[in-house]
């Protein structure tokens, strides 16, 4: 499915196609390729059937993992094996759309943090850029480093700002140079007969494995990082001088942490929030290049 596949030619008001409605909806400024991949995954039999069948088993396994981690919070620590397992699982069972969305996420996250840093003034912030092209690249500690990047970024950014006695503030001409306006350099993966698992089902399965193979503190940190979308969006709002984009950030503020049992769903929301934020910055980059005002009341004119 691409957005072009969903034609209004056969539109029937008595039986509207829900996927057509979502395809035409423009409430979120998401990249068209990412949106098409999400729609195909949501409409797939993997998401509609297999996801619901495996959820009770995943939930039970998750409870057992939490008991194990309650008894042994530090061991085992199998971070290298975890990343190899994720790579193998996505290569063997992940659909091309799922594999694209997962790799895209790290590029998007890297650029969102880079935007804030570039427009924050003189701050001392050091993170590791993550731009995995292939599934094999995910083995390079990418998932754990992603979580470390976000927390270290927030700590270092706010320490620098506090030490200088200031806060982020609106920039007359924000720097959008780090925001990619077009496809990321991510080659497609193969479509074998086993590559059918959508991204949400893959996330649901791998979340308890994450909890099992990492120390409890690492998993809790990773789970809590999923609620950092709102602080990151607020930082961007301070730089842009608008809170328009906060209307589509829905993952909840981390001052009220949610249960780790909800981590799978919140990981999907985290991905959606980041795609929407990145898409919003991409629209503003285009407006700036066209000499237009960065006006949130008319963002796509």
Short mmCIF file of C-alpha atoms in Angstrom, two decimals:
data_model
loop_
_atom_site.label_atom_id
_atom_site.label_comp_id
_atom_site.label_asym_id
_atom_site.label_seq_id
_atom_site.Cartn_x
_atom_site.Cartn_y
_atom_site.Cartn_z
CA UNK A 1 0.00 0.00 0.00
CA UNK A 2 1.13 3.51 -0.84
CA UNK A 3 -0.90 6.63 -0.31
CA UNK A 4 -1.53 6.63 -4.05
CA UNK A 5 -3.09 3.15 -3.77
CA UNK A 6 -5.92 4.56 -1.69
CA UNK A 7 -8.04 6.26 -4.32
CA UNK A 8 -11.24 8.19 -3.65
CA UNK A 9 -12.70 6.84 -6.90
CA UNK A 10 -14.66 4.11 -5.12
CA UNK A 11 -15.37 6.14 -1.99
CA UNK A 12 -18.78 5.24 -0.55
CA UNK A 13 -20.09 7.44 2.31
CA UNK A 14 -22.20 4.46 3.45
CA UNK A 15 -19.08 2.30 3.81
CA UNK A 16 -16.01 4.54 4.16
CA UNK A 17 -12.61 2.84 4.10
CA UNK A 18 -10.84 3.55 7.44
CA UNK A 19 -7.43 3.30 5.78
CA UNK A 20 -8.46 5.88 3.19
CA UNK A 21 -9.44 8.24 6.00
CA UNK A 22 -6.07 7.83 7.69
CA UNK A 23 -4.19 8.13 4.41
CA UNK A 24 -5.91 11.40 3.53
CA UNK A 25 -5.71 12.85 7.05
CA UNK A 26 -3.07 15.58 7.39
CA UNK A 27 -3.28 16.24 11.13
CA UNK A 28 0.27 14.93 11.64
CA UNK A 29 3.13 16.18 9.44
CA UNK A 30 4.62 12.71 8.97
CA UNK A 31 6.94 11.73 6.13
CA UNK A 32 4.83 10.06 3.38
CA UNK A 33 7.04 6.94 3.22
CA UNK A 34 6.88 6.48 6.98
CA UNK A 35 3.11 7.00 6.96
CA UNK A 36 2.63 4.46 4.18
CA UNK A 37 4.76 1.94 6.08
CA UNK A 38 2.72 2.48 9.24
CA UNK A 39 -0.57 2.10 7.35
CA UNK A 40 0.56 -1.10 5.64
CA UNK A 41 1.64 -2.52 8.98
CA UNK A 42 -1.62 -1.58 10.69
CA UNK A 43 -3.65 -3.14 7.88
CA UNK A 44 -1.57 -6.34 7.74
CA UNK A 45 -2.81 -9.70 9.02
CA UNK A 46 0.20 -9.76 11.32
CA UNK A 47 -1.10 -6.71 13.21
CA UNK A 48 -4.78 -7.59 13.00
CA UNK A 49 -4.46 -11.25 13.97
CA UNK A 50 -1.06 -12.41 15.17
CA UNK A 51 -0.57 -9.38 17.40
CA UNK A 52 -3.74 -10.16 19.36
CA UNK A 53 -3.00 -13.89 19.56
CA UNK A 54 0.51 -13.48 20.98
CA UNK A 55 -0.23 -10.65 23.43
CA UNK A 56 -1.45 -12.89 26.31
CA UNK A 57 1.68 -15.03 25.97
CA UNK A 58 3.93 -11.98 25.81
CA UNK A 59 2.19 -10.51 28.87
CA UNK A 60 2.69 -13.74 30.84
CA UNK A 61 6.33 -13.92 29.80
CA UNK A 62 6.77 -10.27 30.80
CA UNK A 63 5.42 -11.00 34.29
CA UNK A 64 7.87 -13.88 34.69
CA UNK A 65 10.72 -11.65 33.55
CA UNK A 66 9.74 -9.01 36.12
CA UNK A 67 9.82 -11.67 38.85
CA UNK A 68 13.25 -12.83 37.71
CA UNK A 69 14.53 -9.27 37.65
CA UNK A 70 13.09 -8.65 41.11
CA UNK A 71 15.23 -11.51 42.42
CA UNK A 72 18.29 -10.78 40.28
CA UNK A 73 18.29 -7.13 39.17
CA UNK A 74 21.84 -7.11 37.79
CA UNK A 75 22.32 -10.49 36.15
CA UNK A 76 22.20 -11.65 33.46
CA UNK A 77 23.60 -8.74 31.46
CA UNK A 78 23.47 -9.87 27.84
CA UNK A 79 23.48 -6.58 25.96
CA UNK A 80 25.56 -7.89 23.05
CA UNK A 81 23.35 -10.96 22.68
CA UNK A 82 20.23 -8.77 22.88
CA UNK A 83 21.32 -6.65 19.92
CA UNK A 84 22.32 -9.74 17.93
CA UNK A 85 18.92 -11.29 18.71
CA UNK A 86 17.08 -8.17 17.55
CA UNK A 87 19.10 -8.12 14.33
CA UNK A 88 18.39 -11.80 13.67
CA UNK A 89 14.69 -11.46 14.46
CA UNK A 90 14.18 -8.45 12.21
CA UNK A 91 16.23 -9.96 9.39
CA UNK A 92 14.35 -13.25 9.59
CA UNK A 93 10.79 -12.16 10.42
CA UNK A 94 10.51 -8.37 10.14
CA UNK A 95 8.64 -6.95 7.19
CA UNK A 96 10.48 -4.42 5.01
CA UNK A 97 8.20 -1.73 6.42
CA UNK A 98 8.97 -2.68 10.02
CA UNK A 99 12.69 -2.74 9.31
CA UNK A 100 12.50 0.66 7.61
CA UNK A 101 10.58 2.29 10.47
CA UNK A 102 12.92 0.93 13.14
CA UNK A 103 16.05 2.15 11.37
CA UNK A 104 14.41 5.50 10.52
CA UNK A 105 13.75 6.11 14.19
CA UNK A 106 17.42 6.43 15.08
CA UNK A 107 18.06 8.89 12.24
CA UNK A 108 15.05 10.95 13.32
CA UNK A 109 16.12 10.95 16.99
CA UNK A 110 19.66 11.98 16.10
CA UNK A 111 18.41 14.95 14.06
CA UNK A 112 15.92 16.13 16.70
CA UNK A 113 18.64 16.32 19.35
CA UNK A 114 21.03 17.94 16.88
CA UNK A 115 18.43 20.64 16.12
CA UNK A 116 18.08 21.54 19.78
CA UNK A 117 21.84 21.59 20.34
CA UNK A 118 22.48 23.77 17.28
CA UNK A 119 19.90 26.32 18.41
CA UNK A 120 20.60 26.30 22.14
CA UNK A 121 23.55 28.67 22.09
CA UNK A 122 26.87 27.77 23.73
CA UNK A 123 26.16 24.50 25.53
CA UNK A 124 28.35 21.50 26.29
CA UNK A 125 26.48 18.43 25.03
CA UNK A 126 28.04 15.20 23.78
CA UNK A 127 25.97 12.35 22.35
CA UNK A 128 26.65 9.58 19.83
CA UNK A 129 24.98 10.12 16.42
CA UNK A 130 23.05 7.00 15.40
CA UNK A 131 22.44 6.41 11.69
CA UNK A 132 22.09 2.66 11.07
CA UNK A 133 21.80 1.89 7.36
CA UNK A 134 21.55 -1.90 7.56
CA UNK A 135 20.04 -4.26 10.08
CA UNK A 136 23.55 -5.45 10.88
CA UNK A 137 24.34 -1.91 12.06
CA UNK A 138 21.80 -2.37 14.87
CA UNK A 139 24.21 -4.78 16.57
CA UNK A 140 26.50 -1.87 17.42
CA UNK A 141 24.73 -1.18 20.75
CA UNK A 142 22.28 1.09 18.93
CA UNK A 143 19.19 0.52 21.10
CA UNK A 144 20.96 1.03 24.43
CA UNK A 145 22.95 3.99 23.11
CA UNK A 146 19.72 5.61 21.93
CA UNK A 147 18.41 5.63 25.51
CA UNK A 148 21.74 6.88 26.87
CA UNK A 149 21.78 9.66 24.27
CA UNK A 150 18.42 11.06 25.33
CA UNK A 151 19.12 11.09 29.07
CA UNK A 152 22.68 12.38 28.67
CA UNK A 153 21.44 15.08 26.31
CA UNK A 154 18.83 16.32 28.79
CA UNK A 155 21.25 16.23 31.72
CA UNK A 156 24.10 17.97 29.88
CA UNK A 157 21.87 20.53 28.15
CA UNK A 158 20.14 21.61 31.32
CA UNK A 159 23.38 21.61 33.34
CA UNK A 160 24.93 23.95 30.77
CA UNK A 161 21.89 26.23 30.78
CA UNK A 162 21.72 26.29 34.59
CA UNK A 163 25.43 27.04 34.88
CA UNK A 164 24.91 30.03 32.56
CA UNK A 165 21.77 31.16 34.37
CA UNK A 166 19.61 31.05 31.26
CA UNK A 167 17.03 28.98 29.39
CA UNK A 168 16.30 28.17 25.78
CA UNK A 169 14.71 31.06 23.93
CA UNK A 170 13.19 31.81 20.51
CA UNK A 171 15.69 32.10 17.65
CA UNK A 172 15.04 34.64 14.90
CA UNK A 173 16.41 32.31 12.22
CA UNK A 174 16.65 28.71 13.51
CA UNK A 175 19.27 26.40 12.02
CA UNK A 176 17.53 23.53 10.19
CA UNK A 177 20.66 22.31 8.40
CA UNK A 178 20.70 18.97 10.24
CA UNK A 179 17.09 18.11 9.31
CA UNK A 180 16.96 15.75 6.32
CA UNK A 181 14.37 16.88 3.80
CA UNK A 182 13.93 13.65 1.86
CA UNK A 183 14.59 9.92 2.30
CA UNK A 184 17.26 8.75 4.70
CA UNK A 185 20.12 6.66 3.34
CA UNK A 186 18.45 3.38 4.34
CA UNK A 187 18.43 0.56 1.76
CA UNK A 188 15.33 -1.67 1.69
CA UNK A 189 15.49 -5.12 3.23
CA UNK A 190 14.49 -8.34 1.53
CA UNK A 191 10.94 -9.65 1.42
CA UNK A 192 11.20 -13.38 2.10
CA UNK A 193 8.27 -15.64 2.86
CA UNK A 194 8.96 -15.28 6.60
CA UNK A 195 9.28 -11.48 6.51
CA UNK A 196 5.71 -10.69 7.48
CA UNK A 197 5.85 -9.29 11.04
CA UNK A 198 4.68 -5.67 11.37
CA UNK A 199 6.52 -3.17 13.51
CA UNK A 200 4.05 -3.14 16.44
CA UNK A 201 4.06 -6.92 16.76
CA UNK A 202 7.86 -6.93 16.59
CA UNK A 203 8.05 -4.28 19.32
CA UNK A 204 5.61 -6.19 21.51
CA UNK A 205 7.72 -9.35 21.28
CA UNK A 206 11.10 -7.77 21.76
CA UNK A 207 10.15 -5.58 24.78
CA UNK A 208 10.17 -8.42 27.39
CA UNK A 209 13.38 -9.75 25.82
CA UNK A 210 14.87 -6.31 26.45
CA UNK A 211 13.79 -6.59 30.10
CA UNK A 212 15.21 -10.11 30.40
CA UNK A 213 18.60 -9.55 28.78
CA UNK A 214 19.47 -6.19 30.34
CA UNK A 215 19.92 -5.27 34.02
CA UNK A 216 16.74 -3.96 35.58
CA UNK A 217 18.08 -0.39 35.82
CA UNK A 218 18.83 -0.34 32.08
CA UNK A 219 15.34 -1.52 31.19
CA UNK A 220 13.62 0.92 33.54
CA UNK A 221 15.71 3.75 32.10
CA UNK A 222 14.79 2.64 28.58
CA UNK A 223 11.11 2.45 29.49
CA UNK A 224 11.13 5.88 31.13
CA UNK A 225 12.92 7.38 28.13
CA UNK A 226 9.79 6.77 26.08
CA UNK A 227 8.07 9.58 28.00
CA UNK A 228 10.77 12.14 27.20
CA UNK A 229 9.03 13.15 23.97
CA UNK A 230 7.20 15.95 25.77
CA UNK A 231 10.32 17.60 27.30
CA UNK A 232 12.09 17.38 23.93
CA UNK A 233 9.05 18.94 22.23
CA UNK A 234 8.98 21.72 24.85
CA UNK A 235 12.66 22.49 24.16
CA UNK A 236 11.84 22.74 20.46
CA UNK A 237 8.86 24.95 21.28
CA UNK A 238 11.06 27.35 23.24
CA UNK A 239 13.43 27.62 20.27
CA UNK A 240 10.65 28.12 17.72
CA UNK A 241 8.59 30.40 19.95
CA UNK A 242 5.45 28.31 19.47
CA UNK A 243 3.71 25.41 21.18
CA UNK A 244 1.75 24.37 18.07
CA UNK A 245 3.46 20.97 17.78
CA UNK A 246 2.69 20.05 21.41
CA UNK A 247 -0.85 19.27 20.27
CA UNK A 248 0.39 16.06 18.61
CA UNK A 249 2.77 14.82 21.35
CA UNK A 250 0.81 12.19 23.26
CA UNK A 251 3.25 10.00 25.20
CA UNK A 252 2.86 11.67 28.59
CA UNK A 253 5.31 13.65 30.73
CA UNK A 254 7.88 11.51 32.61
CA UNK A 255 7.18 13.24 35.94
CA UNK A 256 4.28 10.77 36.12
CA UNK A 257 5.92 7.52 34.97
CA UNK A 258 3.75 4.83 33.45
CA UNK A 259 4.06 1.11 34.08
CA UNK A 260 6.85 -0.74 32.29
CA UNK A 261 4.17 -3.25 31.27
CA UNK A 262 2.94 -0.58 28.83
CA UNK A 263 6.38 -0.15 27.25
CA UNK A 264 5.48 -1.82 23.94
CA UNK A 265 2.57 0.52 23.21
CA UNK A 266 4.48 3.57 24.42
CA UNK A 267 7.42 2.65 22.19
CA UNK A 268 5.06 2.86 19.22
CA UNK A 269 3.77 6.22 20.46
CA UNK A 270 7.37 7.38 20.93
CA UNK A 271 8.09 6.53 17.31
CA UNK A 272 4.97 8.36 16.14
CA UNK A 273 5.77 11.44 18.24
CA UNK A 274 9.32 11.60 16.88
CA UNK A 275 8.18 11.20 13.27
CA UNK A 276 5.63 13.98 13.73
CA UNK A 277 8.20 16.30 15.35
CA UNK A 278 10.71 15.63 12.60
CA UNK A 279 8.07 16.17 9.92
CA UNK A 280 7.11 19.47 11.53
CA UNK A 281 10.73 20.68 11.49
CA UNK A 282 11.02 19.55 7.87
CA UNK A 283 7.99 21.71 6.95
CA UNK A 284 9.49 24.71 8.72
CA UNK A 285 12.81 24.14 6.97
CA UNK A 286 11.01 24.33 3.64
CA UNK A 287 9.20 27.53 4.64
CA UNK A 288 12.46 29.12 5.68
CA UNK A 289 14.12 28.13 2.38
CA UNK A 290 11.20 29.71 0.50
CA UNK A 291 11.55 32.95 2.46
CA UNK A 292 8.24 32.38 4.28
CA UNK A 293 7.54 33.11 7.92
CA UNK A 294 7.63 30.17 10.32
CA UNK A 295 3.97 30.65 11.07
CA UNK A 296 2.32 27.70 12.84
CA UNK A 297 -1.11 29.00 11.86
CA UNK A 298 -0.36 28.16 8.24
CA UNK A 299 2.51 25.64 8.27
CA UNK A 300 2.12 24.18 4.79
CA UNK A 301 1.34 27.26 2.68
#
